[in-house]
Short mmCIF file of N, CA, C and O in Angstrom, two decimals:
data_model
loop_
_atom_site.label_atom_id
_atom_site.label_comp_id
_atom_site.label_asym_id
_atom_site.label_seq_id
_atom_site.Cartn_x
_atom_site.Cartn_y
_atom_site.Cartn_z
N UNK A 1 -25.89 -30.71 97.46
CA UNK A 1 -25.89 -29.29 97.70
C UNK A 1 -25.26 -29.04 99.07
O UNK A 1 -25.37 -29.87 99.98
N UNK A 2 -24.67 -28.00 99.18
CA UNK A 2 -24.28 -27.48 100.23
C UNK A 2 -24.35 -25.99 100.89
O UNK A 2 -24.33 -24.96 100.22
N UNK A 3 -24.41 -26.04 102.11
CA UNK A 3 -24.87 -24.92 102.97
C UNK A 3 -23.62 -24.75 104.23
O UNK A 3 -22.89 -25.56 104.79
N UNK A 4 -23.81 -23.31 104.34
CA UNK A 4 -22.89 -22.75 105.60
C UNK A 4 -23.47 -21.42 106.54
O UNK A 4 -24.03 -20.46 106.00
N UNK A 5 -23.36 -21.47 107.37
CA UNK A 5 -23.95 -19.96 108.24
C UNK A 5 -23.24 -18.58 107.72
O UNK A 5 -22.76 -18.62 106.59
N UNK A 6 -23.17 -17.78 108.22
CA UNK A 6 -22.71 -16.55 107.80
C UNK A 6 -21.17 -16.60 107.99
O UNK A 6 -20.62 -16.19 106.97
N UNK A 7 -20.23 -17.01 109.03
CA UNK A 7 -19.20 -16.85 109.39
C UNK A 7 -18.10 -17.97 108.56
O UNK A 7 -16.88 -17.88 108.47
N UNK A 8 -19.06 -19.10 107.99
CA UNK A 8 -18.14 -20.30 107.56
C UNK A 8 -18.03 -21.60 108.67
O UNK A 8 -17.63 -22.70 108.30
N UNK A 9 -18.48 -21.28 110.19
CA UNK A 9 -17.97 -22.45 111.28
C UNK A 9 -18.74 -23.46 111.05
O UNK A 9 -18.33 -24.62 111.13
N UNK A 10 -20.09 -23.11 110.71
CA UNK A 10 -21.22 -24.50 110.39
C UNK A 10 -21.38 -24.74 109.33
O UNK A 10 -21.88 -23.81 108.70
N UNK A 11 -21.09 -26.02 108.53
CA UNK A 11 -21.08 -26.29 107.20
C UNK A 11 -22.19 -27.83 107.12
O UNK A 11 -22.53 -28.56 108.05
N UNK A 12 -22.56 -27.93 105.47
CA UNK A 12 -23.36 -29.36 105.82
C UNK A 12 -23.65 -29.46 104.72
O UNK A 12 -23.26 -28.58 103.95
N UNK A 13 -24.20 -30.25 104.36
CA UNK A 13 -24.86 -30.90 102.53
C UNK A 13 -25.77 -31.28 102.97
O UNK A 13 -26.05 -31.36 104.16
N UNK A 14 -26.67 -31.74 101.60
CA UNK A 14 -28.02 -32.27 101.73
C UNK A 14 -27.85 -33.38 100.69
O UNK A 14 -26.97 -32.76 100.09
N UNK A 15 -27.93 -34.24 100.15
CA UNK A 15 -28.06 -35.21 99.10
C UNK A 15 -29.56 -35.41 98.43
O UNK A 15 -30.64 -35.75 98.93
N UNK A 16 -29.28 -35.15 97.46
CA UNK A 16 -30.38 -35.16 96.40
C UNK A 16 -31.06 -34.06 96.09
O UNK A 16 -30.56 -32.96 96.36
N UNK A 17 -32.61 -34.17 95.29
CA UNK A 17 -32.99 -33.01 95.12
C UNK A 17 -33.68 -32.17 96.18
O UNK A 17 -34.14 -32.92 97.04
N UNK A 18 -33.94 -30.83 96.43
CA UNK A 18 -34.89 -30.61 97.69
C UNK A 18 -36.21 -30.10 97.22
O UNK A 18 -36.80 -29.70 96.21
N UNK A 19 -36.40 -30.41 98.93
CA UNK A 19 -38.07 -29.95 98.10
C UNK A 19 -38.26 -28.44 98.13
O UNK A 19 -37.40 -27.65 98.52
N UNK A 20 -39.58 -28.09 97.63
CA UNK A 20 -39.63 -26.61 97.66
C UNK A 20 -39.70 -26.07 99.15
O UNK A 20 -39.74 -26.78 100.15
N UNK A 21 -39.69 -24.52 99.10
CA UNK A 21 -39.26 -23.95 100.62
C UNK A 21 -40.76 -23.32 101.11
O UNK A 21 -41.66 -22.90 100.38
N UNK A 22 -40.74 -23.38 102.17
CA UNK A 22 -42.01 -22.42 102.75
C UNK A 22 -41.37 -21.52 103.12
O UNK A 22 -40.15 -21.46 103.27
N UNK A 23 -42.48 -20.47 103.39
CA UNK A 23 -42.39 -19.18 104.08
C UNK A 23 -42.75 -18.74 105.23
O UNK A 23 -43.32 -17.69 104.94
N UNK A 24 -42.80 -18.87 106.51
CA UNK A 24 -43.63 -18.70 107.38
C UNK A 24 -43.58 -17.05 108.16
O UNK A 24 -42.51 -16.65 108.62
N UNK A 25 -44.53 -16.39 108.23
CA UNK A 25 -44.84 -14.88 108.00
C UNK A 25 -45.07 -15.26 110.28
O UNK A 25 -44.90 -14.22 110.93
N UNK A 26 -45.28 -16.10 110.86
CA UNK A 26 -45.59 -15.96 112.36
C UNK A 26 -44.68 -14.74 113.62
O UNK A 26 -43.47 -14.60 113.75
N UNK A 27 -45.20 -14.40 113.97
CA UNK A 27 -44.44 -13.56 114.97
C UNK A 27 -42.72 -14.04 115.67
O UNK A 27 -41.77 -13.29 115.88
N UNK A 28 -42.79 -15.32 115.87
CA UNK A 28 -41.61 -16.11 116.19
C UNK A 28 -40.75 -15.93 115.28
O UNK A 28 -39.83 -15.15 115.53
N UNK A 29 -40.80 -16.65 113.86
CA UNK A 29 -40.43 -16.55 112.96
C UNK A 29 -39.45 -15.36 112.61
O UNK A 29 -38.24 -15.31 112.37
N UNK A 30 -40.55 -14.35 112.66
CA UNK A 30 -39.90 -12.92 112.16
C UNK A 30 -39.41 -12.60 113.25
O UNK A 30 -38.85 -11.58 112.86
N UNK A 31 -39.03 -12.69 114.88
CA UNK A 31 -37.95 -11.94 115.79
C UNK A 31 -37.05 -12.81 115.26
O UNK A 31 -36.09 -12.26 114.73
N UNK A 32 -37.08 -14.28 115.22
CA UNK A 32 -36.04 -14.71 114.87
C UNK A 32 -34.99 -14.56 113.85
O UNK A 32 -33.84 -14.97 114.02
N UNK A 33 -35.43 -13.90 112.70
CA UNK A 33 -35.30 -13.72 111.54
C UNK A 33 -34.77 -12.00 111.62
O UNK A 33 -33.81 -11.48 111.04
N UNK A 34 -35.54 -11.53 112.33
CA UNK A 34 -35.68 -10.04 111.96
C UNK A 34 -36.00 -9.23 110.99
O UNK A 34 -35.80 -8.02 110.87
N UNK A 35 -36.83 -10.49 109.88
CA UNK A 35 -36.87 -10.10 108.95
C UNK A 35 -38.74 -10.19 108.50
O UNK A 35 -39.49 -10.05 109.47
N UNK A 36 -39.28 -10.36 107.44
CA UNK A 36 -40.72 -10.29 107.65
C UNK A 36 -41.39 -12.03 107.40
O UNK A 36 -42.57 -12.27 107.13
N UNK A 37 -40.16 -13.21 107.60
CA UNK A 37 -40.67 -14.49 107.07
C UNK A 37 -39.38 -15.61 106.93
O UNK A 37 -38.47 -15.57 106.09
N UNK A 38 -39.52 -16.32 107.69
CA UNK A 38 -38.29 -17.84 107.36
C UNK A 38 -38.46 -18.41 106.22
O UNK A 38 -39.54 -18.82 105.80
N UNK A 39 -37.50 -18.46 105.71
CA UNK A 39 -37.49 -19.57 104.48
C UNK A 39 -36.50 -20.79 104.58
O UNK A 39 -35.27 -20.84 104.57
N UNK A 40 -37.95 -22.20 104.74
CA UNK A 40 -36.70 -22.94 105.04
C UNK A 40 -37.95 -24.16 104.43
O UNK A 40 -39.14 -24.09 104.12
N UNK A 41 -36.76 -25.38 104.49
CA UNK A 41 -37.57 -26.59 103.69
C UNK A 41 -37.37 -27.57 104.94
O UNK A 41 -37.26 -27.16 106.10
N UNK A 42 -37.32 -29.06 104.53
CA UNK A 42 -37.06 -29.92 105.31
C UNK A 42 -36.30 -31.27 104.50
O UNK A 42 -36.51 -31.40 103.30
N UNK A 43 -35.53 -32.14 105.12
CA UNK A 43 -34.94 -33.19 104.29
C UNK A 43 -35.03 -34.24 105.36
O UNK A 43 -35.30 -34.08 106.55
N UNK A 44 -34.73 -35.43 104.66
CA UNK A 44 -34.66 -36.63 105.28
C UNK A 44 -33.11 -36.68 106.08
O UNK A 44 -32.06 -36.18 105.68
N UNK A 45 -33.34 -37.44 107.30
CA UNK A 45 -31.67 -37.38 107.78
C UNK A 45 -31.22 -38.07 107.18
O UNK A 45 -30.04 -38.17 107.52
N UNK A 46 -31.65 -39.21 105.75
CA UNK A 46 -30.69 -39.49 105.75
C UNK A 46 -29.35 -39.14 104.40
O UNK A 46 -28.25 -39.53 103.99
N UNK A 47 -30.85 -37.76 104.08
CA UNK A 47 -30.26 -37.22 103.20
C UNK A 47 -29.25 -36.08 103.68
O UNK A 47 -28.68 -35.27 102.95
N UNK A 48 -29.17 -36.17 104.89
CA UNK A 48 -28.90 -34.95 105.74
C UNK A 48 -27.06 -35.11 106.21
O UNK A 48 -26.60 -36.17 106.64
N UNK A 49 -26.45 -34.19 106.05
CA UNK A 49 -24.82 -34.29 106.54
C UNK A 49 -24.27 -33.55 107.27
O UNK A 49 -24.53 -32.41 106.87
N UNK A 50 -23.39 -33.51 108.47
CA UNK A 50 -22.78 -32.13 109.04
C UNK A 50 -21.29 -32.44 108.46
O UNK A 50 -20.79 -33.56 108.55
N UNK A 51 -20.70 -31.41 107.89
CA UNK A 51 -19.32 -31.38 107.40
C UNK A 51 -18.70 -30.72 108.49
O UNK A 51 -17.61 -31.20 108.79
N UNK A 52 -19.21 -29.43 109.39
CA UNK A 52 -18.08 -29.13 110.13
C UNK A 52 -18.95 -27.96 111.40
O UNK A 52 -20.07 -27.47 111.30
N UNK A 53 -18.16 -27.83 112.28
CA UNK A 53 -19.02 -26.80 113.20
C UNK A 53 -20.06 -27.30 113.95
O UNK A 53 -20.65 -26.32 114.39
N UNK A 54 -20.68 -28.45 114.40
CA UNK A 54 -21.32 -28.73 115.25
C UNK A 54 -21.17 -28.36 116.64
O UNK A 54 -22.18 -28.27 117.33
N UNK A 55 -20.22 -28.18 117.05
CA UNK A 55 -19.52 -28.11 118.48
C UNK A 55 -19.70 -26.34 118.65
O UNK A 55 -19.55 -25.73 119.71
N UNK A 56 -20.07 -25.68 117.25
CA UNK A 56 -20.44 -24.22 117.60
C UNK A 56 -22.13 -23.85 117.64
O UNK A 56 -22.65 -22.75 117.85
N UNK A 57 -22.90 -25.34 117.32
CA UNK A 57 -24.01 -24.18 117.59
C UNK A 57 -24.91 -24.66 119.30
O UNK A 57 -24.79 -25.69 119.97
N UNK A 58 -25.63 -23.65 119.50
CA UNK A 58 -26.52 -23.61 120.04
C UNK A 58 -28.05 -23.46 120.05
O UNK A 58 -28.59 -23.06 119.02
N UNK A 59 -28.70 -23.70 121.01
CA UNK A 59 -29.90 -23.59 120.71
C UNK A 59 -30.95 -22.89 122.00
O UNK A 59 -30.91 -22.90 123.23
N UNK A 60 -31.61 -22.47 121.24
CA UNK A 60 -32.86 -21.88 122.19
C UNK A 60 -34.17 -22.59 121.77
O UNK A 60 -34.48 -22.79 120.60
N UNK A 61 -35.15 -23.05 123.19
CA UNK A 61 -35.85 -23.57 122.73
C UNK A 61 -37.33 -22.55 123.89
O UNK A 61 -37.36 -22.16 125.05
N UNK A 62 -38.09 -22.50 122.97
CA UNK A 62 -39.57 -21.70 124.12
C UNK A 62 -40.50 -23.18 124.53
O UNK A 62 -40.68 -24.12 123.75
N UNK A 63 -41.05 -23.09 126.01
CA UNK A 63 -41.75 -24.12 126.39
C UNK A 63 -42.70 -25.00 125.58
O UNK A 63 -42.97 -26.20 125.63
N UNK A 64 -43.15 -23.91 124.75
CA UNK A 64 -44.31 -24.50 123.53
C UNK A 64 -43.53 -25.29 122.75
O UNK A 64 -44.34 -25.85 121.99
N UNK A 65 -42.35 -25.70 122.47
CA UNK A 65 -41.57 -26.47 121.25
C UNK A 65 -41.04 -25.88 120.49
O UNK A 65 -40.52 -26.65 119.67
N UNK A 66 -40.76 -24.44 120.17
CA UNK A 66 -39.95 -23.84 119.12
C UNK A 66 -38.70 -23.62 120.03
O UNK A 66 -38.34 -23.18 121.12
N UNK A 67 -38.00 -24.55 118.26
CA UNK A 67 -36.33 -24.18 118.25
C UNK A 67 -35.80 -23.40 117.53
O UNK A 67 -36.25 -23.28 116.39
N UNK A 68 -34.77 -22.69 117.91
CA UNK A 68 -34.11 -22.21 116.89
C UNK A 68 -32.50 -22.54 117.41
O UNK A 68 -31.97 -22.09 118.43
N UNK A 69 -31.85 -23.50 116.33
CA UNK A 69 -30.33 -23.66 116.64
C UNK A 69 -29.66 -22.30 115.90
O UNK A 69 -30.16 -21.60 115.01
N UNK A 70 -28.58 -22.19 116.45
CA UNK A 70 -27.71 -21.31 115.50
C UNK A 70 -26.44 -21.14 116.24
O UNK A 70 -26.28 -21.33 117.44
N UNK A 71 -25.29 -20.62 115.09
CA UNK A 71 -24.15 -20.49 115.06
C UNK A 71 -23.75 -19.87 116.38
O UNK A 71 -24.55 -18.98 116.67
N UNK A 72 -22.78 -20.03 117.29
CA UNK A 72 -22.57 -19.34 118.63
C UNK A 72 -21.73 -18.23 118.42
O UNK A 72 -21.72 -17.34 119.27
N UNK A 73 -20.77 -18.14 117.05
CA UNK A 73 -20.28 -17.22 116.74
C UNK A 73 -20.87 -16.05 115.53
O UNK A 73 -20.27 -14.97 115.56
N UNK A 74 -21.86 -16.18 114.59
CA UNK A 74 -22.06 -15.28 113.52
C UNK A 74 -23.86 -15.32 113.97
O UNK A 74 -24.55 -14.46 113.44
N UNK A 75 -24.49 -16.23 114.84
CA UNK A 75 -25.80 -15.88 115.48
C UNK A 75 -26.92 -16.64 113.94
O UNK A 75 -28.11 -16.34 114.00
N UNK A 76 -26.54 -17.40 112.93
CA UNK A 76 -26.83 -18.02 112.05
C UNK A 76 -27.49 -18.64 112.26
O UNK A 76 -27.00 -19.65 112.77
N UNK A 77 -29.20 -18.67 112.09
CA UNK A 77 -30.08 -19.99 111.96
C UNK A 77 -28.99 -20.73 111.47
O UNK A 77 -28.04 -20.28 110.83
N UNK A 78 -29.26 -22.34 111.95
CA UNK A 78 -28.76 -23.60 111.10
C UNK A 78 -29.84 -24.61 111.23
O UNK A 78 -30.91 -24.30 111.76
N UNK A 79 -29.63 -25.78 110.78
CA UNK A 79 -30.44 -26.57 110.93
C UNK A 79 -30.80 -27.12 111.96
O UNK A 79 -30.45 -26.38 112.89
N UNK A 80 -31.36 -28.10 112.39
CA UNK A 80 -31.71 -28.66 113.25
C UNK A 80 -32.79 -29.93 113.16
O UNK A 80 -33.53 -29.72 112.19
N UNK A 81 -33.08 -30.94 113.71
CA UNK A 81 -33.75 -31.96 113.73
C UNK A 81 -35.34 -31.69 114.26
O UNK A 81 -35.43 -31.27 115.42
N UNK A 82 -36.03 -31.81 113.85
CA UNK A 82 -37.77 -31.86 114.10
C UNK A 82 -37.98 -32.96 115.25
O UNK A 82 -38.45 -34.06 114.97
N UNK A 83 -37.68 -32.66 116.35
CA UNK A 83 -38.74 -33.49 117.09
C UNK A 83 -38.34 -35.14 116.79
O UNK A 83 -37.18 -35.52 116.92
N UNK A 84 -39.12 -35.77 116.50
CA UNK A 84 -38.62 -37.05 116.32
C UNK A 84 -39.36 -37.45 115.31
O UNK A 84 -39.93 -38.54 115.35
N UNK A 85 -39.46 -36.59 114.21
CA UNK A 85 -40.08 -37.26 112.79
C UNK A 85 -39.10 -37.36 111.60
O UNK A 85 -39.36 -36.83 110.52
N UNK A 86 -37.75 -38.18 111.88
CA UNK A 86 -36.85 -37.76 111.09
C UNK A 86 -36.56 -37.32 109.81
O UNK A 86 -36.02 -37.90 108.87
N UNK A 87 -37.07 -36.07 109.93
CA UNK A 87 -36.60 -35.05 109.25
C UNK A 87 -35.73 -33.56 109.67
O UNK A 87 -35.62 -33.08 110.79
N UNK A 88 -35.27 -33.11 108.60
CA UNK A 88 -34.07 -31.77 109.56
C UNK A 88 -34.57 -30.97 108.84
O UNK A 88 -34.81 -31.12 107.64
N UNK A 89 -34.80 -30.01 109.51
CA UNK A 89 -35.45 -28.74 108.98
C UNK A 89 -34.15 -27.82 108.78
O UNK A 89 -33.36 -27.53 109.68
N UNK A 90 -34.06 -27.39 107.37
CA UNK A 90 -33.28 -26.43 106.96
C UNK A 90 -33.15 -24.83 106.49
O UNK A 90 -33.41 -24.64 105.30
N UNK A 91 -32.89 -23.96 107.08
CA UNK A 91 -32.99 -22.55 106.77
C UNK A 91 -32.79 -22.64 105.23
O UNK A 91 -31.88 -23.40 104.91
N UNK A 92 -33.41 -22.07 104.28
CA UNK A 92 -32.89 -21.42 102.69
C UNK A 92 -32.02 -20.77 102.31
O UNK A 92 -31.50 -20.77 101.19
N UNK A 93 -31.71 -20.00 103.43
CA UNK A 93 -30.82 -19.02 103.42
C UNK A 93 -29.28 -19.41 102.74
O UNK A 93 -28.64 -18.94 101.79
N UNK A 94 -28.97 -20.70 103.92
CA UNK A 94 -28.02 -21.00 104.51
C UNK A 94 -27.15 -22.02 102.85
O UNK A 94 -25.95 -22.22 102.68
N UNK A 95 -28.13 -22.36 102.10
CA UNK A 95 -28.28 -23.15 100.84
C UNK A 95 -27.11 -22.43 99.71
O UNK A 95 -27.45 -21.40 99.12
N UNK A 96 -26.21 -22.82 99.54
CA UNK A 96 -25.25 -22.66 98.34
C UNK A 96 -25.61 -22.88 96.63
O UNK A 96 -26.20 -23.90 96.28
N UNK A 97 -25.29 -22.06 95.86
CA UNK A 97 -25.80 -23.65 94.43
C UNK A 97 -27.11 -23.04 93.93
O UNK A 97 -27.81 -22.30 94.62
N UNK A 98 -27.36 -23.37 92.76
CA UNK A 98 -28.64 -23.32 92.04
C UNK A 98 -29.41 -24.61 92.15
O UNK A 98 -28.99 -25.75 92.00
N UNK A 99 -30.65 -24.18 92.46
CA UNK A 99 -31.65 -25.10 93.28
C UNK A 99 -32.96 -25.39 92.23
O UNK A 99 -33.05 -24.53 91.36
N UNK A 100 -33.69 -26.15 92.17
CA UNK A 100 -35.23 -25.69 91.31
C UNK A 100 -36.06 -25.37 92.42
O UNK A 100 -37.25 -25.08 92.24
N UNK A 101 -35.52 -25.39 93.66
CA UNK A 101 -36.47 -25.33 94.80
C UNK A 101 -37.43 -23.52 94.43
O UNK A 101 -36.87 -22.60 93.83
N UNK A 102 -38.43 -23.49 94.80
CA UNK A 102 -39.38 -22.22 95.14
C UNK A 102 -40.05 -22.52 96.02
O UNK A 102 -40.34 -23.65 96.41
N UNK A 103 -40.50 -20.99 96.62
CA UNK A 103 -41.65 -20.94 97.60
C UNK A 103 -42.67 -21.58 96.95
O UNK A 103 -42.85 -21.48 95.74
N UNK A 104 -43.48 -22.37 97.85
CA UNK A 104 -44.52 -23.28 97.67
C UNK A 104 -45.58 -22.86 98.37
O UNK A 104 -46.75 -22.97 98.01
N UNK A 105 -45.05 -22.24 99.69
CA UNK A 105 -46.23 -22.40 100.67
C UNK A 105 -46.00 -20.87 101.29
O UNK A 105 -45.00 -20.20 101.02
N UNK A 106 -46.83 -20.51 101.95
CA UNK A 106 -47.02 -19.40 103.06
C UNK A 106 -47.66 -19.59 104.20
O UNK A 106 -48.88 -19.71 104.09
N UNK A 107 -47.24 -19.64 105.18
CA UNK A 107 -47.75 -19.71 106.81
C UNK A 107 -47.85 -18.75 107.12
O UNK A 107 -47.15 -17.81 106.72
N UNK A 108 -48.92 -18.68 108.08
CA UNK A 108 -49.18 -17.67 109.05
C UNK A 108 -49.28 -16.22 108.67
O UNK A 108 -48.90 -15.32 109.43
N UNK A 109 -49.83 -15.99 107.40
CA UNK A 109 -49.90 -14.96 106.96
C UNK A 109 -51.18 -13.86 107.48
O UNK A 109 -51.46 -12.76 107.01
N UNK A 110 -51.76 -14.57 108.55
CA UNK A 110 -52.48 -13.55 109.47
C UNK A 110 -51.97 -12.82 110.58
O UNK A 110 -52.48 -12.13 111.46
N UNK A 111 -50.87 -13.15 110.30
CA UNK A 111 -49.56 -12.62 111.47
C UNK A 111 -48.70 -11.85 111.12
O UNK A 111 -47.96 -11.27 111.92
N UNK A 112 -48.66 -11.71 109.84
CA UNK A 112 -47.60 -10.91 108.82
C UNK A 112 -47.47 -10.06 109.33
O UNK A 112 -48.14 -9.94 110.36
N UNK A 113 -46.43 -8.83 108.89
CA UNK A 113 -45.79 -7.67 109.65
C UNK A 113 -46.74 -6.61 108.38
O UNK A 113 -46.70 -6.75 107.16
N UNK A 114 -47.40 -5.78 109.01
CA UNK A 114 -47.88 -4.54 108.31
C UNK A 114 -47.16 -4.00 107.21
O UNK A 114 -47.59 -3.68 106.10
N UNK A 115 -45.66 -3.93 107.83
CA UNK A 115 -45.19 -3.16 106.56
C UNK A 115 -44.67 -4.45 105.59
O UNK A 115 -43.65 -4.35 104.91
N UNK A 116 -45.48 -5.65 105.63
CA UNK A 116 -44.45 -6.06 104.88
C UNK A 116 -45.60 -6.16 103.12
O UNK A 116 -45.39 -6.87 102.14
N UNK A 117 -46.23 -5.59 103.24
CA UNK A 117 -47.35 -5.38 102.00
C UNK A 117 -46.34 -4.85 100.98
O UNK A 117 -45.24 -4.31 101.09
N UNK A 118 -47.10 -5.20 99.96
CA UNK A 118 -45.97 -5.36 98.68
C UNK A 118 -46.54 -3.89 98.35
O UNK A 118 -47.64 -3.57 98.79
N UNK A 119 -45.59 -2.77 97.39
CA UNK A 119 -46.21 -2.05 97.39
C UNK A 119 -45.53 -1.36 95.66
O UNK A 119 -44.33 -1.60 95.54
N UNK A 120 -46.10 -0.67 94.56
CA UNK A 120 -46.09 -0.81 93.31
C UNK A 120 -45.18 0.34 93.80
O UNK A 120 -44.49 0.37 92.78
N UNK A 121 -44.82 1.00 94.32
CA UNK A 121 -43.93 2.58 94.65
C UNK A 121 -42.73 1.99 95.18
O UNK A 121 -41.76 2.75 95.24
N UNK A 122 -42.59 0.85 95.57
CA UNK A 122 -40.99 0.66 96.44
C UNK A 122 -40.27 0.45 95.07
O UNK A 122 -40.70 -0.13 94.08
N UNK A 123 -39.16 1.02 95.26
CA UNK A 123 -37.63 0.90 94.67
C UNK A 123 -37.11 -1.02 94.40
O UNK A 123 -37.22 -1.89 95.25
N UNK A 124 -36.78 -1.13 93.54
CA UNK A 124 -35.93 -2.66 93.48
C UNK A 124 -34.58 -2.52 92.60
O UNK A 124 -34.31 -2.01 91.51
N UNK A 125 -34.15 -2.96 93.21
CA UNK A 125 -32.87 -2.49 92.64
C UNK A 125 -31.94 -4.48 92.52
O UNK A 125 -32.03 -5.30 93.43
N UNK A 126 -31.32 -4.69 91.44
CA UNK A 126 -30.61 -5.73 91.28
C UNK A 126 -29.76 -5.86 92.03
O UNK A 126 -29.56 -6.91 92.63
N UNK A 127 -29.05 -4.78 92.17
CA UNK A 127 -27.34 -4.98 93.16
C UNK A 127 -28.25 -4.02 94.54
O UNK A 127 -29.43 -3.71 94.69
N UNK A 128 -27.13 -3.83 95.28
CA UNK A 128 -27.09 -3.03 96.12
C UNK A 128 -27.14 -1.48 95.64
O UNK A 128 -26.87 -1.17 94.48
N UNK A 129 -27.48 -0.61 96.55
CA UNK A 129 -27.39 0.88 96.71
C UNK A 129 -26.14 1.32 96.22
O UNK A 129 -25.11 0.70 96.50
N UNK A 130 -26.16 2.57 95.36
CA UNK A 130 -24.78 3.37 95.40
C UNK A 130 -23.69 2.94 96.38
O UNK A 130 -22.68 2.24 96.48
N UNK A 131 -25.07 4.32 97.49
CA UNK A 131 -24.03 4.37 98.84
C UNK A 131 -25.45 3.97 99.70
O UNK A 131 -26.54 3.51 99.37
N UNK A 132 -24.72 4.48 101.18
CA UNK A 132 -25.21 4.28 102.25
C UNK A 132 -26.40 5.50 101.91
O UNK A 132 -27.62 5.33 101.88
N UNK A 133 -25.59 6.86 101.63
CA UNK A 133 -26.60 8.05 101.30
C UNK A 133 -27.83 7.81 100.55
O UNK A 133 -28.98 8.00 100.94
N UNK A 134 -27.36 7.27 99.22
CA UNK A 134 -28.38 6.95 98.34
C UNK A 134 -29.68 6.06 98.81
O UNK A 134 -30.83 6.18 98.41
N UNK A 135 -29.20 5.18 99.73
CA UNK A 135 -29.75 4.05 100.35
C UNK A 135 -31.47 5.03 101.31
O UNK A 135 -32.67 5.02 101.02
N UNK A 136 -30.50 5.86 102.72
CA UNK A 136 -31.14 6.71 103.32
C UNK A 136 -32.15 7.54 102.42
O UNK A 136 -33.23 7.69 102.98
N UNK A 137 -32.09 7.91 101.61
CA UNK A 137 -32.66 9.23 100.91
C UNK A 137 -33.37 8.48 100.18
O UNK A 137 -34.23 9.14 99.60
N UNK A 138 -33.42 7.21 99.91
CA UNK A 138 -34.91 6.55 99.10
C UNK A 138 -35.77 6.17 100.20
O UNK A 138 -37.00 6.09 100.17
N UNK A 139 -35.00 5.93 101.19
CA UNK A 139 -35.92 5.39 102.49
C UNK A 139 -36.93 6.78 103.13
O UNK A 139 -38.14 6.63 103.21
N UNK A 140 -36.45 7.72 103.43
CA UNK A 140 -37.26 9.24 103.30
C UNK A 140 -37.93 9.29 102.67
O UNK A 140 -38.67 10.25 102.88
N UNK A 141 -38.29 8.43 101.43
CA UNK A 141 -39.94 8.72 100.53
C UNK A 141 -41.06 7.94 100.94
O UNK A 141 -41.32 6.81 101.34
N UNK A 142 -41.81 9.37 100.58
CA UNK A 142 -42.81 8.96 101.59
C UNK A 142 -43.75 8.28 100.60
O UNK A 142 -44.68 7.62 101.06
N UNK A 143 -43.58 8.40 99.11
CA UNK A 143 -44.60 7.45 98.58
C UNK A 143 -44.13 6.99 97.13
O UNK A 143 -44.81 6.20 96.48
#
């Protein structure tokens, strides 16, 4: 399988099957993300490959031990190596291809974002919005 960041500069494979993905709902997580939860798995290095773009990412790391590498040009979680338990922890995102992988797990779900409660009134839609308008004017409902 293979994976790339948003822009195309960081590319990589994984060999073999993967395992399923967690979710982690933690405050870190979600600035990093901006979103309400990471989805990412982990592989063996030596199942692990960089095809291209190494020389573009960077990394931020907080005193406590969280990393987050990513793309220096499109701002792309990518992977990165755990510490010294060789394994590479991989964003889901970033994953190309039909997978059997699923969420397995949920972290930190005492941390979750308020609005991120599932709710029987939100809109789902297969594709995208019409428009931008259409988009706005479902977001204005209030229930």
């Amino acid at each position: 399988m293979k994976g790339e960041c948003l822009c195309g500069e960081v590319r990589f494979s994984v060999k073999g099957e993967l395992s399923n993905f967690y979710q982690c709902h933690c405050t870190l997580c979600r600035k990093a993300t901006g979103s309400s939860a990471n989805a990412a798995t982990f592989v063996s290095e030596e199942c692990f490959h960089w095809i291209s773009g190494q020389d573009n990412i960077r990394s931020f790391q907080k005193p406590t031990g969280y990393r987050n590498d990513f793309c220096s040009t499109c701002g792309s979680s990518v992977p990165n190596k755990l510490r010294d338990t060789g394994l590479i922890w991989i964003p889901a995102g970033l994953l190309e291809g039909v997978t059997g992988s699923r969420v397995a797990v949920h972290l930190h779900l005492s941390s979750s974002a308020t609005w991120e409660q599932a709710s029987s009134s939100s809109i789902r839609l297969d594709d995208g919005p019409n428009s931008l308008a259409s988009l706005h004017e479902a977001l204005q409902r209030t229930s």
